[in-house]
XYZ file of C-alpha atoms in Angstrom:
292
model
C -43.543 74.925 -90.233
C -43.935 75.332 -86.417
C -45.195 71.593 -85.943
C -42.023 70.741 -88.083
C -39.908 72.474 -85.855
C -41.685 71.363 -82.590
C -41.813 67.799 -83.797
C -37.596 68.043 -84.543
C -37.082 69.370 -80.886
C -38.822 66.801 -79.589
C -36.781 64.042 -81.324
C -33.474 65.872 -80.617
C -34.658 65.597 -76.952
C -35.369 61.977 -77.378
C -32.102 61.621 -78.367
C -30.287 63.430 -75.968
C -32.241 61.419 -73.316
C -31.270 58.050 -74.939
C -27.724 58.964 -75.099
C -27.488 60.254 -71.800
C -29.058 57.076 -70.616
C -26.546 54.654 -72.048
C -24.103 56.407 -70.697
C -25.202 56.519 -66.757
C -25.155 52.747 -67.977
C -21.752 52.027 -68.877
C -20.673 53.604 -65.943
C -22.401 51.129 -63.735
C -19.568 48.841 -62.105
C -20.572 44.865 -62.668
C -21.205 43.065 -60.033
C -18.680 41.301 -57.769
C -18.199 38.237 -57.670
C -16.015 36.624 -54.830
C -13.720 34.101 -57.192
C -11.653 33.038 -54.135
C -14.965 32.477 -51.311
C -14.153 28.421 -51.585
C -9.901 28.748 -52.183
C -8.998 28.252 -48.722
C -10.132 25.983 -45.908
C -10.015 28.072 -42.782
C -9.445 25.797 -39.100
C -13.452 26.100 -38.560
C -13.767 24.420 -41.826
C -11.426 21.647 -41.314
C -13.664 20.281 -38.891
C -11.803 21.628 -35.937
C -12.865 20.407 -32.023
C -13.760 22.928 -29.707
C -15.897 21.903 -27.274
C -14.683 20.128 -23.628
C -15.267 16.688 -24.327
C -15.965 14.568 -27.512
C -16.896 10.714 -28.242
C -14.725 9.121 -30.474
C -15.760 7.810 -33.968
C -14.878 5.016 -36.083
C -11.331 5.296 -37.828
C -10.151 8.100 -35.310
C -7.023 7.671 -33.619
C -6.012 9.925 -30.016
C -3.177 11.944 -32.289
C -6.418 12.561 -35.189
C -8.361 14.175 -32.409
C -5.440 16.105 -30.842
C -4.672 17.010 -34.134
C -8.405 18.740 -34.250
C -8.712 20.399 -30.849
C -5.216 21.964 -31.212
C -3.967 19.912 -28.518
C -0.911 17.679 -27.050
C -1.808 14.046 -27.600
C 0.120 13.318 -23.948
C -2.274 16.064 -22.686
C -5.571 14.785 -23.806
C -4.066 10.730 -22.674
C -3.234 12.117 -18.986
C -6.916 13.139 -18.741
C -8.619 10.669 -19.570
C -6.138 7.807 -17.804
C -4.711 6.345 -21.212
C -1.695 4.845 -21.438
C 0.752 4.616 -24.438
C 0.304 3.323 -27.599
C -3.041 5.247 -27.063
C -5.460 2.712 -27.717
C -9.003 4.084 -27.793
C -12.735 2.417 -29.161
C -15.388 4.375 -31.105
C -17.848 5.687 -28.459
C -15.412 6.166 -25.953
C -15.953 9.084 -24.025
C -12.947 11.454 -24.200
C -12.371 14.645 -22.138
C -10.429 17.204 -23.881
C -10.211 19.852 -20.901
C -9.681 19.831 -17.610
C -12.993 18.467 -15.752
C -14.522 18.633 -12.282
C -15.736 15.718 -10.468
C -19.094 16.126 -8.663
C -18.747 15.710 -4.762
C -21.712 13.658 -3.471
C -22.815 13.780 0.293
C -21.395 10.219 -0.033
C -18.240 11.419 -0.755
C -18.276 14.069 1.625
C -19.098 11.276 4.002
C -16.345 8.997 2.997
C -13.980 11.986 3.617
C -15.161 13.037 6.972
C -14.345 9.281 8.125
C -11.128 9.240 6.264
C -9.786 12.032 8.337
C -11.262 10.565 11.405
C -9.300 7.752 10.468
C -6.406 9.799 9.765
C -6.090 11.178 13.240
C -5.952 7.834 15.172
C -3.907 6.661 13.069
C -1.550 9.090 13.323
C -1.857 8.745 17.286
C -1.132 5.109 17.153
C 1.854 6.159 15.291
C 3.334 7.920 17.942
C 3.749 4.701 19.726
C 5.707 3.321 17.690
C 9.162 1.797 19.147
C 12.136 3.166 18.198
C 13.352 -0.111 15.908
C 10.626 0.827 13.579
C 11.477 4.453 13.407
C 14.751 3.621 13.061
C 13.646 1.477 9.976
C 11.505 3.854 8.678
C 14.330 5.830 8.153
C 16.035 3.716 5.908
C 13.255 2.965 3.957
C 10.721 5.637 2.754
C 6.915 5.078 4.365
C 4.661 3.091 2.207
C 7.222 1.672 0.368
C 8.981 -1.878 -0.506
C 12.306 -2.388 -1.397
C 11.473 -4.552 -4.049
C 8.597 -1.796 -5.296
C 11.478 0.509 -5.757
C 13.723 -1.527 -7.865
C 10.708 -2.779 -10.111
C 9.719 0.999 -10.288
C 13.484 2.126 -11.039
C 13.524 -1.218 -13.619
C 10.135 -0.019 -15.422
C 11.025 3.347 -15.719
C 14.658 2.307 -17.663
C 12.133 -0.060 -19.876
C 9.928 3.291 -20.398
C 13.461 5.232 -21.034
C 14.922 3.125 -23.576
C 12.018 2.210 -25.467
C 10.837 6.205 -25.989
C 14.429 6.836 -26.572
C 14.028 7.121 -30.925
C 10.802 10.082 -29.661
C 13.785 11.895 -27.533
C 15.826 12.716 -29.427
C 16.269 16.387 -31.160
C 15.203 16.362 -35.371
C 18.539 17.592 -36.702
C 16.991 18.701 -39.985
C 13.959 19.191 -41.869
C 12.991 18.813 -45.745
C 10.954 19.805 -47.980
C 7.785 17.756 -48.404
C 7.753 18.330 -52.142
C 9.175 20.843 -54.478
C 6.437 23.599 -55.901
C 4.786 26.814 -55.369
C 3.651 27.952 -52.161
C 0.243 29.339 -52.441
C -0.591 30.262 -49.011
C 0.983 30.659 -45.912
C 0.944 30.127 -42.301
C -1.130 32.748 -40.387
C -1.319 32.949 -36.515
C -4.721 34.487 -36.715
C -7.839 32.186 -35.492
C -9.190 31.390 -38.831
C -5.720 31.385 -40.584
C -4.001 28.726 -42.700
C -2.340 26.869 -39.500
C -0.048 25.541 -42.295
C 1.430 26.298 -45.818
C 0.229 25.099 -49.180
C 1.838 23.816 -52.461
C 0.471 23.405 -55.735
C 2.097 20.616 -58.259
C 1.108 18.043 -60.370
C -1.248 14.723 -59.379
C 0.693 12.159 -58.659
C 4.404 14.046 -57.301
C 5.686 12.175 -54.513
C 5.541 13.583 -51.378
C 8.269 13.075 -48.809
C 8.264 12.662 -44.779
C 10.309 15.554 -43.658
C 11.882 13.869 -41.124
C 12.241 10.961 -39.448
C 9.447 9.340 -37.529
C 6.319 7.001 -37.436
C 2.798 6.995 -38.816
C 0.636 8.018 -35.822
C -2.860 8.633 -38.509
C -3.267 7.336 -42.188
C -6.752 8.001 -42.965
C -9.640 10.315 -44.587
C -12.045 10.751 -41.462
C -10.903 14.564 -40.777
C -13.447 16.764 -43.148
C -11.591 19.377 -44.666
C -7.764 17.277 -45.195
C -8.559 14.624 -47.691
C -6.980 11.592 -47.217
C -3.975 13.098 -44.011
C -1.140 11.504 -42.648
C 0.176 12.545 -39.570
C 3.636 11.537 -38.534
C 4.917 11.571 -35.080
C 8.773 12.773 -35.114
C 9.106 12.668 -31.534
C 7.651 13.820 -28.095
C 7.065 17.597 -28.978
C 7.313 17.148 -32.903
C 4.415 16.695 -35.249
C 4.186 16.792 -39.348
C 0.582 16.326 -41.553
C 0.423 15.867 -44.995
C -2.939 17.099 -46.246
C -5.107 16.509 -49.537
C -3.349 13.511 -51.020
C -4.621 10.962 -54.005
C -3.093 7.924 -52.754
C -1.455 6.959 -49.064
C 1.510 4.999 -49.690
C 2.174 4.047 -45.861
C 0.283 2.349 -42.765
C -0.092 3.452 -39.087
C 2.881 2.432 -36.476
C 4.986 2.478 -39.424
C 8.334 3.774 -38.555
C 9.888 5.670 -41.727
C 13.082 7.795 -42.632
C 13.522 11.556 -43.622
C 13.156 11.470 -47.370
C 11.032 8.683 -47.819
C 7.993 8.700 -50.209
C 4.685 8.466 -47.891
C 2.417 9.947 -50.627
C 1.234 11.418 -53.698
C -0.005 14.480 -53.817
C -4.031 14.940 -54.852
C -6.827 17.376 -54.495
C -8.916 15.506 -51.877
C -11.095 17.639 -49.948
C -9.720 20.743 -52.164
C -10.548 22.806 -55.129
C -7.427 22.334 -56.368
C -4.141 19.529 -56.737
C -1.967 20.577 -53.655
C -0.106 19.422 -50.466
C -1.185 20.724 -47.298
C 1.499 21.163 -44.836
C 1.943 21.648 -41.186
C 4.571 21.191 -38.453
C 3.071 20.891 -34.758
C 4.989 21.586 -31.566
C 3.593 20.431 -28.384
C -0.252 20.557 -30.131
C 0.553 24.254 -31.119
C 0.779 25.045 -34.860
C 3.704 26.415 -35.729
C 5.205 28.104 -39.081
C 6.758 25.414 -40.825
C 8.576 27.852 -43.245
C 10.922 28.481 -39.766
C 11.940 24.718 -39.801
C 12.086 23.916 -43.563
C 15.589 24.665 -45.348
C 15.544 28.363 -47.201
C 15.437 26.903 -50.505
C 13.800 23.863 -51.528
């Protein structure tokens, strides 16, 4: 009888044990899994600039690689001595800050005569009858008459053919109606824009009036962009679409269909939107009508 008895303990233990086991077992959490790690594209991502200068490749434009360092297009131009429309080559050297020239004992050379050269000069000028300053004082030193008026004459050219890029957008709309998904965040690696999810295919709109400064897929991260130039502080991109439906130096309207809207370079069929002022990202949900 005892063996009987020990041998029952025993399996009552067993199954104690057992039970006590699967138990410590279902209250194991599963492990996590980050569903969302791949959902958004952060800045980095995008294939964002950040280093002082930057060769240009094929199928980039100057407004495509201000678009990427987060800079003004006029900005990056002064720098580097470019004059409007922009042109640029691939393999052209482009500084994106501001850049110190090496002095050479050359130049320190050059310099040292200058001012020697300065100082007579401005002896011999002391000499000078008083016709010539008289005349001097009706026309500015170093200066033509006819300089001036062909200066005055190019800078009315410059006037009236930037005037469409002067003037003030007197309203924004909607890119396409939809969801918004995600929104603009100020933060480093934040969404510098918002997104909207729709169908393949939806038309997508220019928001406002302007002209096709990039039409392309050579930014990692936006699919196939277009970036339209409003005017001298405004910017609007168009992110992720399946087919581009306009050309560069195209001027277009507010309204008109530039797009439809795809998943390139995204996990899922969207529009990428974002609104740049002066090379800063700004919230485009402060421009956009309230509703849609």
């Amino acid at each position: 009888m005892s063996f009987f008895r020990r041998a029952n303990a025993l399996f009552f233990i067993f199954i104690v044990n057992i039970s006590l086991s699967s138990c410590s077992s279902r209250d194991t959490p599963a492990p996590v899994t980050n569903i969302h790690s791949t959902s958004v594209l952060t800045e980095h991502n995008r294939n964002s600039i950040q280093s002082s200068q930057y060769f240009v490749k094929k199928g980039e434009t100057l407004y495509s690689i201000a678009w990427r360092s987060n800079s003004d297009v006029r900005k990056i131009a002064q720098l580097n001595n470019i004059s409007a429309p922009y042109n640029i080559y691939p393999g052209q050297k482009l500084f994106l800050t501001e850049h110190k020239v090496k002095r050479t004992a050359k130049a320190s050379k050059n310099k040292a005569q200058h001012k020697k050269q300065t100082k007579s000069s401005t002896v011999s000028r002391k000499n000078r009858t008083k016709n010539s300053l008289a005349s001097t004082k009706k026309q500015a030193y170093g200066e033509n008459v006819n300089s001036k008026k062909s200066r005055q004459n190019s800078v009315l050219t410059a006037d009236k053919s930037t005037s469409n890029f002067s003037q003030k957008i007197s309203r924004w709309q909607w890119p396409v109606k939809g969801k918004v998904v995600e929104y603009f965040s100020n933060s480093t690696q934040g969404n510098k824009g918002i997104d909207i999810v729709g169908r393949r295919g939806t038309k997508i709109r220019s928001s406002a009036q302007g002209k096709v400064v990039y039409a392309g897929d050579a930014l990692r991260g936006y699919g196939k962009l277009i970036i339209i130039k409003h005017n001298d502080d405004y910017l609007s991109a168009y992110a992720h679409n399946d087919r581009i439906l306009v050309k560069e130096k195209q001027q277009i309207n507010r309204g008109d269909v530039i797009s439809t809207m795809g998943d390139t370079d995204a996990n899922k069929v969207m529009l990428h939107f974002e609104i740049r002022f002066r090379g800063k990202s700004v919230n485009p949900l402060n421009y956009l009508p309230k509703n849609q």
